[in-house]
Amino acid sequence: MKSVYKIPQKIKCLTDERKRKSIPLFNIVMPVLLFLMLQYESFHTIFSAPESMSKRLKNCLSRKKHTGETEYFYRSVVCMIIGKSPHVILGQEMLKPRDGSGKDEGELTGGKRLIERLKKRHGHFADVIVADALYLNAPFINTLKENGLEGVIRLKDERRMIFQDAERLFKQDEGKKASFWKGKKKIEVWDLSGFKMEGCPYKLRVVRYHEQWEENGKETERFLWLVTTLEAADYRVLWEMMHRRWDIEENGFHQLKTYYHAKHCYCRDAVETIFNLIIIGFNVRELYLYRRSRNFAGSGISRKSINRIFCDDLLTEKVKQILCEKGG
């Protein structure tokens, strides 16, 4: 943490805007980051404030419950590396509350803002963005292209004009490609380019997959549709990309909610700050386990076991020095 990622050194560079500075900022942020990274449940209990879900906090969203009560909450859009480990979270963008229009900000708006911020901060941070069907939207696709990115987006809504146009052609077997196998699944493919969407000046490609496999002695099937701006990518690679989209659910949101307690509502103005520290802790662990500790992948050792080792290391004098080092 100190020699490789230089976390303590970077914390010392933070700007301290507190009026009362009796405790150095370093001696607050460093233990908080470390304990979040080690997933101390008691530590999360100290910071969590479930009762605040019924009280309006700064910049929170709101919704009506079935009981008629108003519930206040926070929501964030996250961009994460998928496909293979380490699953690093590149950034997050908090959605903003209603500004008089009577409606809170949606994921699309936050997603576009996150893409633009990541581009500004990191330059070319990715080649392709893989997204849920919600993001099949002309302004979002335009934002991707304007920032030098390509998109692979799920298509679900059968009422969409692009779906109906493609389906009509696919029924005539236009765009039929060679089938392929993935494990025990046989996958048929239809793939055509040149589609348009209102408000989007870029030509789009639609791919339909028909998956067939046997489960519990019964034949099972499923159709999967996607829209992409990639013109030359192999349809097998696109299928893999779309299935890898679940990485953000399994290795991202599940980890954050279950082990980092990101589902908690944190006190006052601490929500976004603590969430960002959780993400930093998550990223440091991922990088350490899959880049620094090369034997972890495929070892069969669980993250919980690694946690216990890290917690034991906290008792050593070396780690104590990092936590108690004067700074700020």
JSON list of N, CA, C and O in Angstrom, two decimals, residues 157-202:
[
{"chain": "A", "resi": 157, "resn": "ASP", "atom": "N", "xyz": [-36.64, -4.15, -26.22]},
{"chain": "A", "resi": 157, "resn": "ASP", "atom": "CA", "xyz": [-37.98, -3.63, -26.48]},
{"chain": "A", "resi": 157, "resn": "ASP", "atom": "C", "xyz": [-38.42, -3.94, -27.91]},
{"chain": "A", "resi": 157, "resn": "ASP", "atom": "O", "xyz": [-37.90, -3.37, -28.87]},
{"chain": "A", "resi": 158, "resn": "GLU", "atom": "N", "xyz": [-39.40, -4.83, -28.05]},
{"chain": "A", "resi": 158, "resn": "GLU", "atom": "CA", "xyz": [-39.88, -5.24, -29.37]},
{"chain": "A", "resi": 158, "resn": "GLU", "atom": "C", "xyz": [-40.65, -4.13, -30.07]},
{"chain": "A", "resi": 158, "resn": "GLU", "atom": "O", "xyz": [-40.93, -4.21, -31.27]},
{"chain": "A", "resi": 159, "resn": "ARG", "atom": "N", "xyz": [-41.00, -3.07, -29.34]},
{"chain": "A", "resi": 159, "resn": "ARG", "atom": "CA", "xyz": [-41.74, -1.96, -29.94]},
{"chain": "A", "resi": 159, "resn": "ARG", "atom": "C", "xyz": [-40.81, -0.97, -30.65]},
{"chain": "A", "resi": 159, "resn": "ARG", "atom": "O", "xyz": [-41.28, -0.14, -31.41]},
{"chain": "A", "resi": 160, "resn": "ARG", "atom": "N", "xyz": [-39.51, -1.10, -30.41]},
{"chain": "A", "resi": 160, "resn": "ARG", "atom": "CA", "xyz": [-38.57, -0.18, -31.04]},
{"chain": "A", "resi": 160, "resn": "ARG", "atom": "C", "xyz": [-38.55, -0.40, -32.54]},
{"chain": "A", "resi": 160, "resn": "ARG", "atom": "O", "xyz": [-38.57, -1.53, -33.04]},
{"chain": "A", "resi": 161, "resn": "MET", "atom": "N", "xyz": [-38.48, 0.70, -33.29]},
{"chain": "A", "resi": 161, "resn": "MET", "atom": "CA", "xyz": [-38.48, 0.62, -34.75]},
{"chain": "A", "resi": 161, "resn": "MET", "atom": "C", "xyz": [-37.28, -0.19, -35.26]},
{"chain": "A", "resi": 161, "resn": "MET", "atom": "O", "xyz": [-37.40, -0.98, -36.19]},
{"chain": "A", "resi": 162, "resn": "ILE", "atom": "N", "xyz": [-36.13, -0.02, -34.61]},
{"chain": "A", "resi": 162, "resn": "ILE", "atom": "CA", "xyz": [-34.93, -0.72, -35.05]},
{"chain": "A", "resi": 162, "resn": "ILE", "atom": "C", "xyz": [-35.09, -2.23, -34.85]},
{"chain": "A", "resi": 162, "resn": "ILE", "atom": "O", "xyz": [-34.59, -3.03, -35.65]},
{"chain": "A", "resi": 163, "resn": "PHE", "atom": "N", "xyz": [-35.82, -2.63, -33.80]},
{"chain": "A", "resi": 163, "resn": "PHE", "atom": "CA", "xyz": [-36.10, -4.05, -33.56]},
{"chain": "A", "resi": 163, "resn": "PHE", "atom": "C", "xyz": [-37.00, -4.59, -34.66]},
{"chain": "A", "resi": 163, "resn": "PHE", "atom": "O", "xyz": [-36.73, -5.66, -35.25]},
{"chain": "A", "resi": 164, "resn": "GLN", "atom": "N", "xyz": [-38.06, -3.87, -34.96]},
{"chain": "A", "resi": 164, "resn": "GLN", "atom": "CA", "xyz": [-39.04, -4.34, -35.95]},
{"chain": "A", "resi": 164, "resn": "GLN", "atom": "C", "xyz": [-38.42, -4.41, -37.36]},
{"chain": "A", "resi": 164, "resn": "GLN", "atom": "O", "xyz": [-38.69, -5.36, -38.11]},
{"chain": "A", "resi": 165, "resn": "ASP", "atom": "N", "xyz": [-37.61, -3.41, -37.71]},
{"chain": "A", "resi": 165, "resn": "ASP", "atom": "CA", "xyz": [-36.96, -3.42, -39.03]},
{"chain": "A", "resi": 165, "resn": "ASP", "atom": "C", "xyz": [-36.02, -4.61, -39.17]},
{"chain": "A", "resi": 165, "resn": "ASP", "atom": "O", "xyz": [-36.01, -5.30, -40.20]},
{"chain": "A", "resi": 166, "resn": "ALA", "atom": "N", "xyz": [-35.24, -4.87, -38.11]},
{"chain": "A", "resi": 166, "resn": "ALA", "atom": "CA", "xyz": [-34.29, -5.98, -38.15]},
{"chain": "A", "resi": 166, "resn": "ALA", "atom": "C", "xyz": [-35.02, -7.32, -38.16]},
{"chain": "A", "resi": 166, "resn": "ALA", "atom": "O", "xyz": [-34.66, -8.24, -38.90]},
{"chain": "A", "resi": 167, "resn": "GLU", "atom": "N", "xyz": [-36.08, -7.44, -37.35]},
{"chain": "A", "resi": 167, "resn": "GLU", "atom": "CA", "xyz": [-36.82, -8.70, -37.27]},
{"chain": "A", "resi": 167, "resn": "GLU", "atom": "C", "xyz": [-37.43, -9.06, -38.62]},
{"chain": "A", "resi": 167, "resn": "GLU", "atom": "O", "xyz": [-37.42, -10.23, -39.03]},
{"chain": "A", "resi": 168, "resn": "ARG", "atom": "N", "xyz": [-37.97, -8.07, -39.31]},
{"chain": "A", "resi": 168, "resn": "ARG", "atom": "CA", "xyz": [-38.56, -8.33, -40.62]},
{"chain": "A", "resi": 168, "resn": "ARG", "atom": "C", "xyz": [-37.54, -8.92, -41.59]},
{"chain": "A", "resi": 168, "resn": "ARG", "atom": "O", "xyz": [-37.83, -9.85, -42.34]},
{"chain": "A", "resi": 169, "resn": "LEU", "atom": "N", "xyz": [-36.31, -8.39, -41.55]},
{"chain": "A", "resi": 169, "resn": "LEU", "atom": "CA", "xyz": [-35.25, -8.90, -42.43]},
{"chain": "A", "resi": 169, "resn": "LEU", "atom": "C", "xyz": [-34.75, -10.26, -41.97]},
{"chain": "A", "resi": 169, "resn": "LEU", "atom": "O", "xyz": [-34.48, -11.15, -42.80]},
{"chain": "A", "resi": 170, "resn": "PHE", "atom": "N", "xyz": [-34.62, -10.45, -40.67]},
{"chain": "A", "resi": 170, "resn": "PHE", "atom": "CA", "xyz": [-34.13, -11.72, -40.15]},
{"chain": "A", "resi": 170, "resn": "PHE", "atom": "C", "xyz": [-35.11, -12.86, -40.45]},
{"chain": "A", "resi": 170, "resn": "PHE", "atom": "O", "xyz": [-34.69, -14.01, -40.65]},
{"chain": "A", "resi": 171, "resn": "LYS", "atom": "N", "xyz": [-36.42, -12.56, -40.46]},
{"chain": "A", "resi": 171, "resn": "LYS", "atom": "CA", "xyz": [-37.42, -13.59, -40.77]},
{"chain": "A", "resi": 171, "resn": "LYS", "atom": "C", "xyz": [-37.27, -14.10, -42.20]},
{"chain": "A", "resi": 171, "resn": "LYS", "atom": "O", "xyz": [-37.70, -15.21, -42.52]},
{"chain": "A", "resi": 172, "resn": "GLN", "atom": "N", "xyz": [-36.68, -13.27, -43.05]},
{"chain": "A", "resi": 172, "resn": "GLN", "atom": "CA", "xyz": [-36.42, -13.66, -44.43]},
{"chain": "A", "resi": 172, "resn": "GLN", "atom": "C", "xyz": [-35.04, -14.31, -44.57]},
{"chain": "A", "resi": 172, "resn": "GLN", "atom": "O", "xyz": [-34.56, -14.55, -45.67]},
{"chain": "A", "resi": 173, "resn": "ASP", "atom": "N", "xyz": [-34.43, -14.57, -43.42]},
{"chain": "A", "resi": 173, "resn": "ASP", "atom": "CA", "xyz": [-33.09, -15.19, -43.33]},
{"chain": "A", "resi": 173, "resn": "ASP", "atom": "C", "xyz": [-31.98, -14.31, -43.90]},
{"chain": "A", "resi": 173, "resn": "ASP", "atom": "O", "xyz": [-30.90, -14.81, -44.24]},
{"chain": "A", "resi": 174, "resn": "GLU", "atom": "N", "xyz": [-32.24, -13.02, -44.00]},
{"chain": "A", "resi": 174, "resn": "GLU", "atom": "CA", "xyz": [-31.17, -12.11, -44.40]},
{"chain": "A", "resi": 174, "resn": "GLU", "atom": "C", "xyz": [-30.21, -11.94, -43.22]},
{"chain": "A", "resi": 174, "resn": "GLU", "atom": "O", "xyz": [-30.63, -11.87, -42.07]},
{"chain": "A", "resi": 175, "resn": "GLY", "atom": "N", "xyz": [-28.94, -11.90, -43.53]},
{"chain": "A", "resi": 175, "resn": "GLY", "atom": "CA", "xyz": [-27.94, -11.75, -42.49]},
{"chain": "A", "resi": 175, "resn": "GLY", "atom": "C", "xyz": [-27.64, -13.02, -41.72]},
{"chain": "A", "resi": 175, "resn": "GLY", "atom": "O", "xyz": [-26.95, -12.99, -40.69]},
{"chain": "A", "resi": 176, "resn": "LYS", "atom": "N", "xyz": [-28.14, -14.17, -42.20]},
{"chain": "A", "resi": 176, "resn": "LYS", "atom": "CA", "xyz": [-27.90, -15.44, -41.48]},
{"chain": "A", "resi": 176, "resn": "LYS", "atom": "C", "xyz": [-26.43, -15.81, -41.55]},
{"chain": "A", "resi": 176, "resn": "LYS", "atom": "O", "xyz": [-25.81, -15.79, -42.61]},
{"chain": "A", "resi": 177, "resn": "LYS", "atom": "N", "xyz": [-25.85, -16.10, -40.38]},
{"chain": "A", "resi": 177, "resn": "LYS", "atom": "CA", "xyz": [-24.44, -16.46, -40.29]},
{"chain": "A", "resi": 177, "resn": "LYS", "atom": "C", "xyz": [-24.29, -17.91, -39.83]},
{"chain": "A", "resi": 177, "resn": "LYS", "atom": "O", "xyz": [-25.27, -18.56, -39.45]},
{"chain": "A", "resi": 178, "resn": "ALA", "atom": "N", "xyz": [-23.06, -18.38, -39.88]},
{"chain": "A", "resi": 178, "resn": "ALA", "atom": "CA", "xyz": [-22.78, -19.75, -39.44]},
{"chain": "A", "resi": 178, "resn": "ALA", "atom": "C", "xyz": [-23.00, -19.87, -37.93]},
{"chain": "A", "resi": 178, "resn": "ALA", "atom": "O", "xyz": [-22.61, -18.98, -37.17]},
{"chain": "A", "resi": 179, "resn": "SER", "atom": "N", "xyz": [-23.64, -20.95, -37.51]},
{"chain": "A", "resi": 179, "resn": "SER", "atom": "CA", "xyz": [-23.86, -21.19, -36.08]},
{"chain": "A", "resi": 179, "resn": "SER", "atom": "C", "xyz": [-22.53, -21.52, -35.40]},
{"chain": "A", "resi": 179, "resn": "SER", "atom": "O", "xyz": [-21.57, -21.91, -36.05]},
{"chain": "A", "resi": 180, "resn": "PHE", "atom": "N", "xyz": [-22.51, -21.34, -34.08]},
{"chain": "A", "resi": 180, "resn": "PHE", "atom": "CA", "xyz": [-21.31, -21.72, -33.32]},
{"chain": "A", "resi": 180, "resn": "PHE", "atom": "C", "xyz": [-21.75, -22.30, -31.98]},
{"chain": "A", "resi": 180, "resn": "PHE", "atom": "O", "xyz": [-22.91, -22.15, -31.56]},
{"chain": "A", "resi": 181, "resn": "TRP", "atom": "N", "xyz": [-20.82, -22.99, -31.34]},
{"chain": "A", "resi": 181, "resn": "TRP", "atom": "CA", "xyz": [-21.10, -23.62, -30.05]},
{"chain": "A", "resi": 181, "resn": "TRP", "atom": "C", "xyz": [-20.32, -22.93, -28.94]},
{"chain": "A", "resi": 181, "resn": "TRP", "atom": "O", "xyz": [-19.17, -22.54, -29.13]},
{"chain": "A", "resi": 182, "resn": "LYS", "atom": "N", "xyz": [-20.96, -22.76, -27.80]},
{"chain": "A", "resi": 182, "resn": "LYS", "atom": "CA", "xyz": [-20.29, -22.27, -26.61]},
{"chain": "A", "resi": 182, "resn": "LYS", "atom": "C", "xyz": [-20.64, -23.22, -25.49]},
{"chain": "A", "resi": 182, "resn": "LYS", "atom": "O", "xyz": [-21.76, -23.18, -24.94]},
{"chain": "A", "resi": 183, "resn": "GLY", "atom": "N", "xyz": [-19.69, -24.10, -25.16]},
{"chain": "A", "resi": 183, "resn": "GLY", "atom": "CA", "xyz": [-19.99, -25.16, -24.21]},
{"chain": "A", "resi": 183, "resn": "GLY", "atom": "C", "xyz": [-21.03, -26.08, -24.81]},
{"chain": "A", "resi": 183, "resn": "GLY", "atom": "O", "xyz": [-20.87, -26.60, -25.91]},
{"chain": "A", "resi": 184, "resn": "LYS", "atom": "N", "xyz": [-22.16, -26.27, -24.12]},
{"chain": "A", "resi": 184, "resn": "LYS", "atom": "CA", "xyz": [-23.24, -27.13, -24.61]},
{"chain": "A", "resi": 184, "resn": "LYS", "atom": "C", "xyz": [-24.33, -26.34, -25.33]},
{"chain": "A", "resi": 184, "resn": "LYS", "atom": "O", "xyz": [-25.36, -26.90, -25.70]},
{"chain": "A", "resi": 185, "resn": "LYS", "atom": "N", "xyz": [-24.09, -25.05, -25.51]},
{"chain": "A", "resi": 185, "resn": "LYS", "atom": "CA", "xyz": [-25.07, -24.21, -26.19]},
{"chain": "A", "resi": 185, "resn": "LYS", "atom": "C", "xyz": [-24.77, -24.12, -27.69]},
{"chain": "A", "resi": 185, "resn": "LYS", "atom": "O", "xyz": [-23.65, -23.85, -28.09]},
{"chain": "A", "resi": 186, "resn": "LYS", "atom": "N", "xyz": [-25.83, -24.35, -28.46]},
{"chain": "A", "resi": 186, "resn": "LYS", "atom": "CA", "xyz": [-25.73, -24.09, -29.90]},
{"chain": "A", "resi": 186, "resn": "LYS", "atom": "C", "xyz": [-26.33, -22.70, -30.15]},
{"chain": "A", "resi": 186, "resn": "LYS", "atom": "O", "xyz": [-27.43, -22.41, -29.69]},
{"chain": "A", "resi": 187, "resn": "ILE", "atom": "N", "xyz": [-25.61, -21.87, -30.88]},
{"chain": "A", "resi": 187, "resn": "ILE", "atom": "CA", "xyz": [-26.04, -20.48, -31.05]},
{"chain": "A", "resi": 187, "resn": "ILE", "atom": "C", "xyz": [-26.14, -20.14, -32.54]},
{"chain": "A", "resi": 187, "resn": "ILE", "atom": "O", "xyz": [-25.14, -20.17, -33.26]},
{"chain": "A", "resi": 188, "resn": "GLU", "atom": "N", "xyz": [-27.36, -19.84, -32.97]},
{"chain": "A", "resi": 188, "resn": "GLU", "atom": "CA", "xyz": [-27.59, -19.37, -34.34]},
{"chain": "A", "resi": 188, "resn": "GLU", "atom": "C", "xyz": [-27.50, -17.85, -34.37]},
{"chain": "A", "resi": 188, "resn": "GLU", "atom": "O", "xyz": [-27.85, -17.18, -33.39]},
{"chain": "A", "resi": 189, "resn": "VAL", "atom": "N", "xyz": [-27.08, -17.31, -35.50]},
{"chain": "A", "resi": 189, "resn": "VAL", "atom": "CA", "xyz": [-26.81, -15.87, -35.56]},
{"chain": "A", "resi": 189, "resn": "VAL", "atom": "C", "xyz": [-27.38, -15.24, -36.82]},
{"chain": "A", "resi": 189, "resn": "VAL", "atom": "O", "xyz": [-27.29, -15.80, -37.92]},
{"chain": "A", "resi": 190, "resn": "TRP", "atom": "N", "xyz": [-27.98, -14.05, -36.64]},
{"chain": "A", "resi": 190, "resn": "TRP", "atom": "CA", "xyz": [-28.38, -13.18, -37.74]},
{"chain": "A", "resi": 190, "resn": "TRP", "atom": "C", "xyz": [-27.71, -11.82, -37.49]},
{"chain": "A", "resi": 190, "resn": "TRP", "atom": "O", "xyz": [-27.77, -11.29, -36.38]},
{"chain": "A", "resi": 191, "resn": "ASP", "atom": "N", "xyz": [-27.08, -11.25, -38.51]},
{"chain": "A", "resi": 191, "resn": "ASP", "atom": "CA", "xyz": [-26.23, -10.08, -38.30]},
{"chain": "A", "resi": 191, "resn": "ASP", "atom": "C", "xyz": [-26.32, -9.15, -39.52]},
{"chain": "A", "resi": 191, "resn": "ASP", "atom": "O", "xyz": [-25.92, -9.53, -40.62]},
{"chain": "A", "resi": 192, "resn": "LEU", "atom": "N", "xyz": [-26.87, -7.95, -39.30]},
{"chain": "A", "resi": 192, "resn": "LEU", "atom": "CA", "xyz": [-27.00, -6.98, -40.40]},
{"chain": "A", "resi": 192, "resn": "LEU", "atom": "C", "xyz": [-26.60, -5.58, -39.94]},
{"chain": "A", "resi": 192, "resn": "LEU", "atom": "O", "xyz": [-26.81, -5.21, -38.79]},
{"chain": "A", "resi": 193, "resn": "SER", "atom": "N", "xyz": [-26.04, -4.80, -40.86]},
{"chain": "A", "resi": 193, "resn": "SER", "atom": "CA", "xyz": [-25.62, -3.43, -40.57]},
{"chain": "A", "resi": 193, "resn": "SER", "atom": "C", "xyz": [-26.46, -2.43, -41.36]},
{"chain": "A", "resi": 193, "resn": "SER", "atom": "O", "xyz": [-27.28, -2.80, -42.20]},
{"chain": "A", "resi": 194, "resn": "GLY", "atom": "N", "xyz": [-26.24, -1.15, -41.09]},
{"chain": "A", "resi": 194, "resn": "GLY", "atom": "CA", "xyz": [-26.88, -0.09, -41.86]},
{"chain": "A", "resi": 194, "resn": "GLY", "atom": "C", "xyz": [-28.18, 0.43, -41.29]},
{"chain": "A", "resi": 194, "resn": "GLY", "atom": "O", "xyz": [-28.89, 1.19, -41.95]},
{"chain": "A", "resi": 195, "resn": "PHE", "atom": "N", "xyz": [-28.52, 0.08, -40.05]},
{"chain": "A", "resi": 195, "resn": "PHE", "atom": "CA", "xyz": [-29.76, 0.56, -39.44]},
{"chain": "A", "resi": 195, "resn": "PHE", "atom": "C", "xyz": [-29.58, 1.98, -38.89]},
{"chain": "A", "resi": 195, "resn": "PHE", "atom": "O", "xyz": [-28.47, 2.39, -38.55]},
{"chain": "A", "resi": 196, "resn": "LYS", "atom": "N", "xyz": [-30.68, 2.69, -38.80]},
{"chain": "A", "resi": 196, "resn": "LYS", "atom": "CA", "xyz": [-30.64, 4.06, -38.30]},
{"chain": "A", "resi": 196, "resn": "LYS", "atom": "C", "xyz": [-31.58, 4.23, -37.11]},
{"chain": "A", "resi": 196, "resn": "LYS", "atom": "O", "xyz": [-32.56, 3.50, -36.95]},
{"chain": "A", "resi": 197, "resn": "MET", "atom": "N", "xyz": [-31.26, 5.21, -36.29]},
{"chain": "A", "resi": 197, "resn": "MET", "atom": "CA", "xyz": [-32.09, 5.56, -35.15]},
{"chain": "A", "resi": 197, "resn": "MET", "atom": "C", "xyz": [-32.29, 7.07, -35.16]},
{"chain": "A", "resi": 197, "resn": "MET", "atom": "O", "xyz": [-31.34, 7.83, -35.42]},
{"chain": "A", "resi": 198, "resn": "GLU", "atom": "N", "xyz": [-33.49, 7.50, -34.89]},
{"chain": "A", "resi": 198, "resn": "GLU", "atom": "CA", "xyz": [-33.79, 8.92, -34.93]},
{"chain": "A", "resi": 198, "resn": "GLU", "atom": "C", "xyz": [-32.89, 9.70, -33.96]},
{"chain": "A", "resi": 198, "resn": "GLU", "atom": "O", "xyz": [-32.75, 9.34, -32.79]},
{"chain": "A", "resi": 199, "resn": "GLY", "atom": "N", "xyz": [-32.26, 10.75, -34.46]},
{"chain": "A", "resi": 199, "resn": "GLY", "atom": "CA", "xyz": [-31.38, 11.57, -33.64]},
{"chain": "A", "resi": 199, "resn": "GLY", "atom": "C", "xyz": [-29.95, 11.09, -33.59]},
{"chain": "A", "resi": 199, "resn": "GLY", "atom": "O", "xyz": [-29.09, 11.73, -32.99]},
{"chain": "A", "resi": 200, "resn": "CYS", "atom": "N", "xyz": [-29.68, 9.95, -34.22]},
{"chain": "A", "resi": 200, "resn": "CYS", "atom": "CA", "xyz": [-28.32, 9.38, -34.23]},
{"chain": "A", "resi": 200, "resn": "CYS", "atom": "C", "xyz": [-27.80, 9.34, -35.67]},
{"chain": "A", "resi": 200, "resn": "CYS", "atom": "O", "xyz": [-28.35, 8.62, -36.51]},
{"chain": "A", "resi": 201, "resn": "PRO", "atom": "N", "xyz": [-26.75, 10.09, -35.98]},
{"chain": "A", "resi": 201, "resn": "PRO", "atom": "CA", "xyz": [-26.24, 10.15, -37.36]},
{"chain": "A", "resi": 201, "resn": "PRO", "atom": "C", "xyz": [-25.39, 8.94, -37.75]},
{"chain": "A", "resi": 201, "resn": "PRO", "atom": "O", "xyz": [-24.97, 8.81, -38.90]},
{"chain": "A", "resi": 202, "resn": "TYR", "atom": "N", "xyz": [-25.13, 8.04, -36.79]},
{"chain": "A", "resi": 202, "resn": "TYR", "atom": "CA", "xyz": [-24.24, 6.90, -37.04]},
{"chain": "A", "resi": 202, "resn": "TYR", "atom": "C", "xyz": [-25.04, 5.66, -37.44]},
{"chain": "A", "resi": 202, "resn": "TYR", "atom": "O", "xyz": [-26.11, 5.40, -36.91]}
]
